[in-house]
Amino acid sequence: MKNKITIIGSGFMGKQIAASFANAGLAVCLVKYGKASEEDMAQIQTTCQKLIHHKEDNGALSVISYQDYRQEGQDSGLVIESIIEDLGAKKALLADLSQFIGPEVILASNTSSLSIQALSADLDASVQERFLGLHFFAPVTSNPLVEIVPHSDFPKDKLQKLCQWLSDRVGKKYIIAQDVTGFVANRIAFYSNYDIMYRAETEDWLPSQTDALSGKYLGRTKMGPYRLVDYTGLDLFEQALANYQEDPTCQDFFPPRSAHRPLLEAGYYGDKVGQGYYKKDQGKRYHYNFQMQAYEATSFPRFDIMDDLDQLDTRDRFQAILDVEDPYGQFMAQSLVNLLAFAAQNVGIACQDYRDIDRAMVWGYQWTYGPFQIWDLIGFDRVKDLLAKRQDTLPDWLENFQGPFYPDSHCLARHQSLAAYDKDLILDLGADYRLYQGPNQTLVFSLEAKNSVINLDLLKGLDQALDRLEDSPAIGLVIYSPQEHFSRGYDVKAFEASIAQDRVVEDCQISFDLGHRIIQRMKYSQKPIAVACRGYCLGGGAELALHSSRIFVSPQVKMGLPEANLGLIPGAGGLVELAERIYTADMTRMERKNRLLACFETVAYGKISAHAKEARELGYLTKEDVVVPNEDYLLEAAIDWLTYQGRYQSFRPQFPQSYPVLGKEFMALVMGTTQNWRQGLFISDHDKSLADAIGQVLAGGELAMEIQVSREDLLEVEKTVFTQLLTSQKTQDRIQHFVKHKTILRN
């Protein structure tokens, strides 16, 4: 595959697809289809540049008109059309493209609903065998899923190479879909939403009631089906429905509904016209009452079952829902059972592998669990019995299937996961951490606590893991989390407990003694330590990463030290490590001062990177740290690096050093800056004290300029300042407010 891509169509999706490929470091030609003025072209270029993560990649994307593209031709390995979702328009474009693109070029259509066979019906056989659908999901720059829908004549070997390229080079997560209505993700989601609305309307339920019971409590996004249809458009929903009702493979699952007809007849299509199932008027929200055929004021309703479900993790809610006897719980249970029945029927129709249905829903729609994962969590035999009781005919593939669907873990990745190491477990503290024996004499330390929070138990476990690393033939250690996020930081509830028990100073001493010992052991380890991060890598989690030998991150990693939001500074050497990197770098004093000031603002503002390239710009990642295009490869990449270091003895450990600091000169600069912020009413008095404390650590303490200090000196400053802040009433108020309300208190 040539590493140059052409996208035809510069609408919303076209620009998103182009930027996604450019972010992967590929050369992209974005073609404006139709009339194109110079002003149009400039506007397209400007919009795309905002979507590209790093300004250095702006040059990877060029914008030209279709007329110029036809005349000049492009040396691309893949051409993707992404124009209006209209069969006639797409067929005309594809026919024209087939006249001049090269004989080896793969031709693709970004379509969410049109048949691939129908789109290619008029193309020559030589073009059909290299034609396929590539259904990207918005926003393409952050949503990992692409559904690949090959033409029936597309060679399997070429398809496999394309899949591997999209996964390895572009960082996309793919599934192979059949050429049926809605493919996989949209087909499953559309049915589930339609089923929920249909049953709710037979009970005369209101949209807000239905949405409240059909979002997060079913492991999905907060946007319930009625709100989602308003967002996409009632008219478009009806057009899609017609396609499903004409599809013999699923038409029986879509009985007609009529309660919404008055909205369609009135042209109330949703957000694009200002009203649909919901509307806002003068700041108040209304929903449509189907019985009254009129709008009435609404708010997000609460039901008794929600209080019970709020106490449970998502994975435990599914069984609880099936055990509830009130009508709302039974409605939710029916939503789950109907979903599982439909998903089972679509294995062999929408896709060949049941795991691809789960992948589609988790990767594309951000469901917490896919249908067959939910099936396992409820209980394999229990669901089969439920389906039998409602006289559902199980599909042939499931009749003799011996569950569960995921005997080892619920991992959807196509690559090596922690499940492969279950038989090589060394240390297990269940809820907090596990230590595994990895391949090639590597160790894998897995963060298992909810949200992978850092706490004393985990730190004690990591201390033991470092002992094992040092005292065994192990060649290196990977710190990793199998969860969606590497770590959201230190367990704030532990701070609250210390405050409540009036043990702040004592507990700080314990935490610092252990935490500082661990980061020092990591930084100066004689064997390499890798950290593999995806999702959020915040606070204490980021500080662990900063002290490793090498960080491996996903492209969308969100990394930062946001402790200032709680009235604290980073307390596990994160600020010290950032300062030391600047002090030991080869630069002028003015450059050093500017870098320190930028670091100060980053931490004082609690900046969190939007992606890996910004994490590098903010100083959290070094030039040696590695961005892995597909996050499923993170663990494998880290283990491979450790293996290389061990095999070739190429790892060079770090050693303690001293360096001159800017001291009082930098402190004066910081205090002048924070005084201006305070006088401008941008911050409070406590914010100023906090920001000055950050500056004090970066300055190396209240020392004269050019005084030599060691890392231990800076850690002592950090410890003193952190303890002072944690014992202050305003910081304690912030922590207690955050634990109770999950919002930031500005006091």
CSV table of C-alpha atoms in Angstrom, one decimal, residues 324-685:
chain,number,residue,atom,x,y,z
A,324,VAL,CA,-35.9,-6.2,39.4
A,325,GLU,CA,-39.7,-6.6,39.4
A,326,ASP,CA,-41.0,-3.1,39.1
A,327,PRO,CA,-42.2,-2.0,35.6
A,328,TYR,CA,-39.3,0.2,34.9
A,329,GLY,CA,-36.8,-2.5,35.7
A,330,GLN,CA,-38.8,-5.0,33.6
A,331,PHE,CA,-38.7,-2.5,30.7
A,332,MET,CA,-35.0,-2.2,30.9
A,333,ALA,CA,-34.6,-6.0,31.1
A,334,GLN,CA,-36.7,-6.4,28.0
A,335,SER,CA,-34.5,-3.9,26.2
A,336,LEU,CA,-31.4,-6.1,27.0
A,337,VAL,CA,-33.0,-9.4,26.1
A,338,ASN,CA,-34.4,-8.0,22.8
A,339,LEU,CA,-30.9,-6.6,22.0
A,340,LEU,CA,-29.3,-10.0,22.7
A,341,ALA,CA,-31.8,-11.8,20.5
A,342,PHE,CA,-31.3,-9.5,17.6
A,343,ALA,CA,-27.5,-9.6,17.9
A,344,ALA,CA,-27.5,-13.4,17.9
A,345,GLN,CA,-29.7,-13.4,14.8
A,346,ASN,CA,-27.2,-11.2,13.0
A,347,VAL,CA,-24.2,-13.4,13.4
A,348,GLY,CA,-23.7,-14.8,9.9
A,349,ILE,CA,-25.9,-12.0,8.4
A,350,ALA,CA,-24.2,-8.7,9.4
A,351,CYS,CA,-20.8,-10.3,10.1
A,352,GLN,CA,-19.3,-13.7,10.6
A,353,ASP,CA,-17.8,-13.3,14.1
A,354,TYR,CA,-20.0,-12.5,17.1
A,355,ARG,CA,-17.0,-10.5,18.5
A,356,ASP,CA,-17.2,-8.1,15.7
A,357,ILE,CA,-20.7,-7.1,16.9
A,358,ASP,CA,-19.3,-6.3,20.3
A,359,ARG,CA,-16.3,-4.5,18.7
A,360,ALA,CA,-18.6,-2.4,16.6
A,361,MET,CA,-20.7,-1.3,19.5
A,362,VAL,CA,-17.9,-0.7,22.0
A,363,TRP,CA,-15.5,1.0,19.5
A,364,GLY,CA,-18.0,2.8,17.3
A,365,TYR,CA,-20.8,3.7,19.7
A,366,GLN,CA,-18.8,3.8,22.9
A,367,TRP,CA,-21.0,1.3,24.7
A,368,THR,CA,-19.3,0.0,27.8
A,369,TYR,CA,-20.0,-3.6,26.8
A,370,GLY,CA,-21.2,-5.2,23.5
A,371,PRO,CA,-24.2,-7.6,23.4
A,372,PHE,CA,-22.3,-10.8,23.8
A,373,GLN,CA,-20.2,-9.4,26.6
A,374,ILE,CA,-23.5,-8.4,28.3
A,375,TRP,CA,-24.8,-11.9,27.6
A,376,ASP,CA,-21.8,-13.4,29.5
A,377,LEU,CA,-22.2,-10.9,32.4
A,378,ILE,CA,-25.8,-11.9,32.9
A,379,GLY,CA,-25.0,-15.6,32.5
A,380,PHE,CA,-24.8,-17.6,29.3
A,381,ASP,CA,-27.4,-20.2,30.2
A,382,ARG,CA,-29.7,-17.7,31.9
A,383,VAL,CA,-30.0,-15.7,28.7
A,384,LYS,CA,-30.6,-18.8,26.6
A,385,ASP,CA,-33.4,-19.8,29.0
A,386,LEU,CA,-34.9,-16.3,28.8
A,387,LEU,CA,-34.9,-16.5,25.0
A,388,ALA,CA,-36.4,-19.9,25.0
A,389,LYS,CA,-39.2,-18.8,27.4
A,390,ARG,CA,-40.2,-16.1,25.0
A,391,GLN,CA,-40.2,-18.7,22.2
A,392,ASP,CA,-37.3,-17.2,20.3
A,393,THR,CA,-35.8,-19.6,17.9
A,394,LEU,CA,-32.1,-19.6,18.5
A,395,PRO,CA,-30.0,-19.3,15.4
A,396,ASP,CA,-28.2,-22.5,14.2
A,397,TRP,CA,-24.8,-21.3,15.2
A,398,LEU,CA,-25.9,-20.9,18.8
A,399,GLU,CA,-27.8,-24.1,19.3
A,400,ASN,CA,-24.8,-26.2,20.2
A,401,PHE,CA,-22.5,-23.3,21.3
A,402,GLN,CA,-20.9,-24.0,24.7
A,403,GLY,CA,-20.6,-20.7,26.5
A,404,PRO,CA,-19.3,-18.4,27.7
A,405,PHE,CA,-18.5,-16.2,24.6
A,406,TYR,CA,-15.4,-14.9,26.4
A,407,PRO,CA,-13.9,-17.7,28.5
A,408,ASP,CA,-10.7,-15.8,29.5
A,409,SER,CA,-11.6,-12.1,29.5
A,410,HIS,CA,-13.8,-9.6,27.8
A,411,CYS,CA,-10.9,-8.2,25.7
A,412,LEU,CA,-11.9,-7.3,22.2
A,413,ALA,CA,-8.4,-6.5,21.0
A,414,ARG,CA,-7.0,-8.6,18.1
A,415,HIS,CA,-3.6,-8.5,19.7
A,416,GLN,CA,-1.9,-9.8,22.8
A,417,SER,CA,-3.7,-8.9,25.9
A,418,LEU,CA,-3.3,-9.5,29.6
A,419,ALA,CA,-5.5,-12.6,29.3
A,420,ALA,CA,-2.6,-14.4,27.7
A,421,TYR,CA,-0.7,-14.2,31.1
A,422,ASP,CA,-3.4,-15.5,33.4
A,423,LYS,CA,-1.5,-18.7,34.0
A,424,ASP,CA,1.7,-16.8,34.9
A,425,LEU,CA,0.3,-14.7,37.7
A,426,ILE,CA,2.9,-13.9,40.3
A,427,LEU,CA,1.2,-11.4,42.7
A,428,ASP,CA,-2.5,-10.8,43.0
A,429,LEU,CA,-4.2,-8.3,45.2
A,430,GLY,CA,-7.4,-8.6,43.1
A,431,ALA,CA,-9.0,-5.1,43.3
A,432,ASP,CA,-5.8,-3.1,43.1
A,433,TYR,CA,-3.0,-4.8,41.1
A,434,ARG,CA,-1.6,-8.0,39.6
A,435,LEU,CA,1.9,-8.9,38.6
A,436,TYR,CA,2.3,-11.3,35.7
A,437,GLN,CA,5.2,-13.1,34.1
A,438,GLY,CA,5.4,-11.9,30.5
A,439,PRO,CA,7.2,-13.4,27.6
A,440,ASN,CA,11.0,-13.3,27.2
A,441,GLN,CA,11.5,-12.9,31.0
A,442,THR,CA,9.5,-9.6,31.2
A,443,LEU,CA,7.2,-8.7,34.0
A,444,VAL,CA,3.8,-7.0,33.6
A,445,PHE,CA,2.4,-4.9,36.5
A,446,SER,CA,-1.3,-4.4,35.9
A,447,LEU,CA,-3.4,-1.6,37.5
A,448,GLU,CA,-6.7,-3.3,38.4
A,449,ALA,CA,-8.4,-0.8,40.7
A,450,LYS,CA,-11.5,1.1,39.5
A,451,ASN,CA,-10.3,3.9,37.2
A,452,SER,CA,-6.8,2.5,38.0
A,453,VAL,CA,-6.5,5.0,40.8
A,454,ILE,CA,-3.2,5.1,42.7
A,455,ASN,CA,-3.4,4.3,46.4
A,456,LEU,CA,-1.1,3.0,49.1
A,457,ASP,CA,-1.9,-0.7,48.4
A,458,LEU,CA,-1.0,-0.3,44.8
A,459,LEU,CA,2.2,1.5,45.7
A,460,LYS,CA,3.1,-1.3,48.1
A,461,GLY,CA,2.4,-3.8,45.3
A,462,LEU,CA,4.6,-1.8,42.9
A,463,ASP,CA,7.3,-1.8,45.5
A,464,GLN,CA,7.2,-5.6,45.5
A,465,ALA,CA,7.2,-5.7,41.7
A,466,LEU,CA,10.4,-3.6,41.7
A,467,ASP,CA,11.9,-6.0,44.2
A,468,ARG,CA,11.1,-8.9,41.9
A,469,LEU,CA,12.6,-7.0,38.9
A,470,GLU,CA,15.8,-6.4,40.8
A,471,ASP,CA,16.2,-9.8,42.4
A,472,SER,CA,15.2,-12.1,39.5
A,473,PRO,CA,16.4,-12.8,36.0
A,474,ALA,CA,13.6,-10.6,34.6
A,475,ILE,CA,14.9,-8.2,31.9
A,476,GLY,CA,12.4,-5.5,32.5
A,477,LEU,CA,9.0,-4.4,33.7
A,478,VAL,CA,5.9,-3.0,32.0
A,479,ILE,CA,3.3,-1.0,34.0
A,480,TYR,CA,0.0,-1.2,32.2
A,481,SER,CA,-3.8,-1.0,32.7
A,482,PRO,CA,-6.2,-3.3,30.8
A,483,GLN,CA,-9.0,-0.7,31.5
A,484,GLU,CA,-10.1,2.1,29.3
A,485,HIS,CA,-7.8,4.6,31.0
A,486,PHE,CA,-4.3,4.1,32.4
A,487,SER,CA,-5.0,6.0,35.5
A,488,ARG,CA,-7.1,9.0,36.6
A,489,GLY,CA,-4.6,9.7,39.4
A,490,TYR,CA,-4.3,9.3,43.1
A,491,ASP,CA,-7.4,8.2,45.1
A,492,VAL,CA,-8.8,11.5,46.2
A,493,LYS,CA,-11.0,9.7,48.8
A,494,ALA,CA,-7.9,8.7,50.7
A,495,PHE,CA,-7.1,12.4,51.2
A,496,GLU,CA,-10.7,13.0,52.4
A,497,ALA,CA,-10.3,10.1,54.9
A,498,SER,CA,-7.1,11.7,56.2
A,499,ILE,CA,-8.9,15.0,56.6
A,500,ALA,CA,-11.8,13.4,58.4
A,501,GLN,CA,-9.5,11.5,60.8
A,502,ASP,CA,-7.2,14.5,61.3
A,503,ARG,CA,-4.3,12.5,60.1
A,504,VAL,CA,-3.1,14.7,57.2
A,505,VAL,CA,0.5,15.2,58.3
A,506,GLU,CA,1.0,11.6,59.4
A,507,ASP,CA,-0.6,10.1,56.2
A,508,CYS,CA,1.4,12.6,54.0
A,509,GLN,CA,4.6,11.3,55.6
A,510,ILE,CA,3.7,7.7,54.9
A,511,SER,CA,2.7,8.5,51.3
A,512,PHE,CA,5.8,10.5,50.6
A,513,ASP,CA,8.1,8.0,52.1
A,514,LEU,CA,6.7,5.2,49.9
A,515,GLY,CA,5.9,7.3,46.8
A,516,HIS,CA,9.3,9.0,46.6
A,517,ARG,CA,11.1,5.8,47.2
A,518,ILE,CA,9.2,4.2,44.3
A,519,ILE,CA,9.8,7.0,41.8
A,520,GLN,CA,13.5,7.1,42.7
A,521,ARG,CA,13.7,3.3,42.2
A,522,MET,CA,12.0,3.6,38.8
A,523,LYS,CA,14.1,6.5,37.6
A,524,TYR,CA,17.4,5.0,38.5
A,525,SER,CA,16.5,1.3,37.9
A,526,GLN,CA,19.3,-0.8,36.4
A,527,LYS,CA,16.7,-2.6,34.3
A,528,PRO,CA,14.3,-0.9,31.9
A,529,ILE,CA,10.8,0.0,33.0
A,530,ALA,CA,8.2,0.8,30.4
A,531,VAL,CA,4.8,2.4,31.0
A,532,ALA,CA,2.0,1.8,28.4
A,533,CYS,CA,-0.8,4.4,28.6
A,534,ARG,CA,-4.1,5.0,26.9
A,535,GLY,CA,-7.1,7.1,27.7
A,536,TYR,CA,-6.5,9.3,30.8
A,537,CYS,CA,-3.0,9.3,32.3
A,538,LEU,CA,-3.4,11.9,35.0
A,539,GLY,CA,-1.9,13.0,38.3
A,540,GLY,CA,-0.2,10.2,40.1
A,541,GLY,CA,-0.6,8.0,37.1
A,542,ALA,CA,1.3,10.5,34.9
A,543,GLU,CA,4.0,10.8,37.6
A,544,LEU,CA,4.6,7.0,37.4
A,545,ALA,CA,4.9,7.4,33.6
A,546,LEU,CA,7.3,10.3,33.9
A,547,HIS,CA,9.7,8.3,35.9
A,548,SER,CA,9.8,5.3,33.6
A,549,SER,CA,12.6,4.5,31.2
A,550,ARG,CA,10.2,4.8,28.2
A,551,ILE,CA,6.5,5.7,27.8
A,552,PHE,CA,4.3,4.1,25.1
A,553,VAL,CA,1.1,5.9,24.5
A,554,SER,CA,-2.0,5.8,22.2
A,555,PRO,CA,-2.4,8.7,19.8
A,556,GLN,CA,-5.4,10.0,21.8
A,557,VAL,CA,-3.8,9.8,25.2
A,558,LYS,CA,-4.9,12.5,27.6
A,559,MET,CA,-1.9,13.2,29.9
A,560,GLY,CA,-1.5,15.9,32.6
A,561,LEU,CA,-1.0,17.0,36.1
A,562,PRO,CA,-4.3,18.6,37.1
A,563,GLU,CA,-3.8,18.5,40.9
A,564,ALA,CA,-4.1,22.3,41.0
A,565,ASN,CA,-7.9,21.9,40.5
A,566,LEU,CA,-8.0,20.3,44.0
A,567,GLY,CA,-5.8,23.0,45.6
A,568,LEU,CA,-2.6,20.8,45.5
A,569,ILE,CA,0.6,20.4,43.6
A,570,PRO,CA,1.8,17.1,42.1
A,571,GLY,CA,3.1,15.1,45.0
A,572,ALA,CA,5.0,12.2,43.5
A,573,GLY,CA,7.9,13.9,41.8
A,574,GLY,CA,6.1,14.9,38.6
A,575,LEU,CA,6.9,18.6,39.0
A,576,VAL,CA,10.4,17.8,40.0
A,577,GLU,CA,10.9,15.5,37.0
A,578,LEU,CA,9.7,18.2,34.6
A,579,ALA,CA,12.0,20.8,36.3
A,580,GLU,CA,15.0,18.5,36.2
A,581,ARG,CA,14.6,17.8,32.5
A,582,ILE,CA,14.8,21.5,31.9
A,583,TYR,CA,17.7,22.2,34.2
A,584,THR,CA,19.8,19.4,32.8
A,585,ALA,CA,19.1,20.2,29.1
A,586,ASP,CA,21.7,22.1,27.0
A,587,MET,CA,20.2,25.6,26.7
A,588,THR,CA,20.8,29.2,27.5
A,589,ARG,CA,19.5,30.7,30.8
A,590,MET,CA,16.9,32.7,29.0
A,591,GLU,CA,15.7,29.6,27.2
A,592,ARG,CA,15.6,27.7,30.5
A,593,LYS,CA,13.6,30.5,32.1
A,594,ASN,CA,11.1,30.5,29.3
A,595,ARG,CA,10.7,26.7,29.4
A,596,LEU,CA,10.2,26.7,33.1
A,597,LEU,CA,7.6,29.5,32.8
A,598,ALA,CA,5.8,27.4,30.1
A,599,CYS,CA,5.9,24.4,32.5
A,600,PHE,CA,4.6,26.5,35.3
A,601,GLU,CA,1.6,27.6,33.3
A,602,THR,CA,0.9,24.1,32.1
A,603,VAL,CA,0.7,22.8,35.7
A,604,ALA,CA,-0.9,25.9,37.2
A,605,TYR,CA,-3.7,25.7,34.7
A,606,GLY,CA,-4.0,22.0,35.1
A,607,LYS,CA,-3.6,21.5,31.3
A,608,ILE,CA,-4.4,18.0,30.0
A,609,SER,CA,-3.3,17.0,26.5
A,610,ALA,CA,-5.9,16.4,23.9
A,611,HIS,CA,-3.6,13.8,22.2
A,612,ALA,CA,-0.1,12.5,22.2
A,613,LYS,CA,1.4,15.2,20.1
A,614,GLU,CA,0.2,17.8,22.5
A,615,ALA,CA,1.5,15.8,25.4
A,616,ARG,CA,4.9,16.0,23.8
A,617,GLU,CA,4.5,19.8,23.3
A,618,LEU,CA,3.5,20.2,27.0
A,619,GLY,CA,6.7,18.3,28.1
A,620,TYR,CA,5.0,15.2,29.4
A,621,LEU,CA,6.6,13.0,26.6
A,622,THR,CA,10.2,13.2,25.5
A,623,LYS,CA,11.3,12.6,21.9
A,624,GLU,CA,12.3,9.0,22.9
A,625,ASP,CA,8.8,8.1,24.1
A,626,VAL,CA,6.7,6.2,21.6
A,627,VAL,CA,3.3,6.8,20.1
A,628,VAL,CA,1.7,3.5,19.0
A,629,PRO,CA,-0.8,4.1,16.2
A,630,ASN,CA,-3.2,1.4,17.4
A,631,GLU,CA,-3.7,1.3,21.2
A,632,ASP,CA,-4.3,-2.5,21.0
A,633,TYR,CA,-0.5,-2.9,20.4
A,634,LEU,CA,0.6,-0.9,23.4
A,635,LEU,CA,1.4,-3.8,25.7
A,636,GLU,CA,3.0,-5.8,22.8
A,637,ALA,CA,5.1,-2.8,21.8
A,638,ALA,CA,6.3,-2.2,25.4
A,639,ILE,CA,7.2,-5.9,25.8
A,640,ASP,CA,9.0,-5.9,22.4
A,641,TRP,CA,11.1,-2.9,23.5
A,642,LEU,CA,12.1,-4.6,26.8
A,643,THR,CA,13.0,-7.7,24.9
A,644,TYR,CA,15.2,-5.7,22.5
A,645,GLN,CA,16.9,-4.0,25.5
A,646,GLY,CA,17.5,-7.3,27.2
A,647,ARG,CA,18.7,-9.2,24.1
A,648,TYR,CA,21.2,-6.5,23.0
A,649,GLN,CA,22.1,-5.2,26.4
A,650,SER,CA,21.4,-1.7,25.1
A,651,PHE,CA,19.7,-0.1,28.1
A,652,ARG,CA,21.6,2.7,29.8
A,653,PRO,CA,20.4,3.5,33.3
A,654,GLN,CA,20.2,7.0,34.6
A,655,PHE,CA,22.4,8.3,37.5
A,656,PRO,CA,21.7,11.1,40.0
A,657,GLN,CA,23.2,14.5,39.2
A,658,SER,CA,23.2,18.0,40.5
A,659,TYR,CA,22.5,21.2,38.6
A,660,PRO,CA,22.2,24.9,39.2
A,661,VAL,CA,18.7,26.3,39.6
A,662,LEU,CA,17.2,29.7,39.0
A,663,GLY,CA,15.9,30.0,42.5
A,664,LYS,CA,14.7,33.4,43.7
A,665,GLU,CA,15.0,34.9,40.2
A,666,PHE,CA,12.4,32.6,38.8
A,667,MET,CA,10.3,32.9,42.0
A,668,ALA,CA,10.1,36.7,41.4
A,669,LEU,CA,9.0,36.1,37.9
A,670,VAL,CA,6.3,33.7,39.0
A,671,MET,CA,5.0,35.9,41.8
A,672,GLY,CA,4.8,38.9,39.5
A,673,THR,CA,2.8,36.8,37.1
A,674,THR,CA,0.4,35.5,39.8
A,675,GLN,CA,0.0,39.0,41.2
A,676,ASN,CA,-1.2,40.2,37.8
A,677,TRP,CA,-3.6,37.3,37.6
A,678,ARG,CA,-5.0,38.1,41.1
A,679,GLN,CA,-5.3,41.8,40.4
A,680,GLY,CA,-7.2,41.0,37.2
A,681,LEU,CA,-9.6,38.8,39.2
A,682,PHE,CA,-8.6,35.8,37.2
A,683,ILE,CA,-7.7,33.8,40.3
A,684,SER,CA,-8.5,33.8,44.0
A,685,ASP,CA,-6.1,34.3,46.9
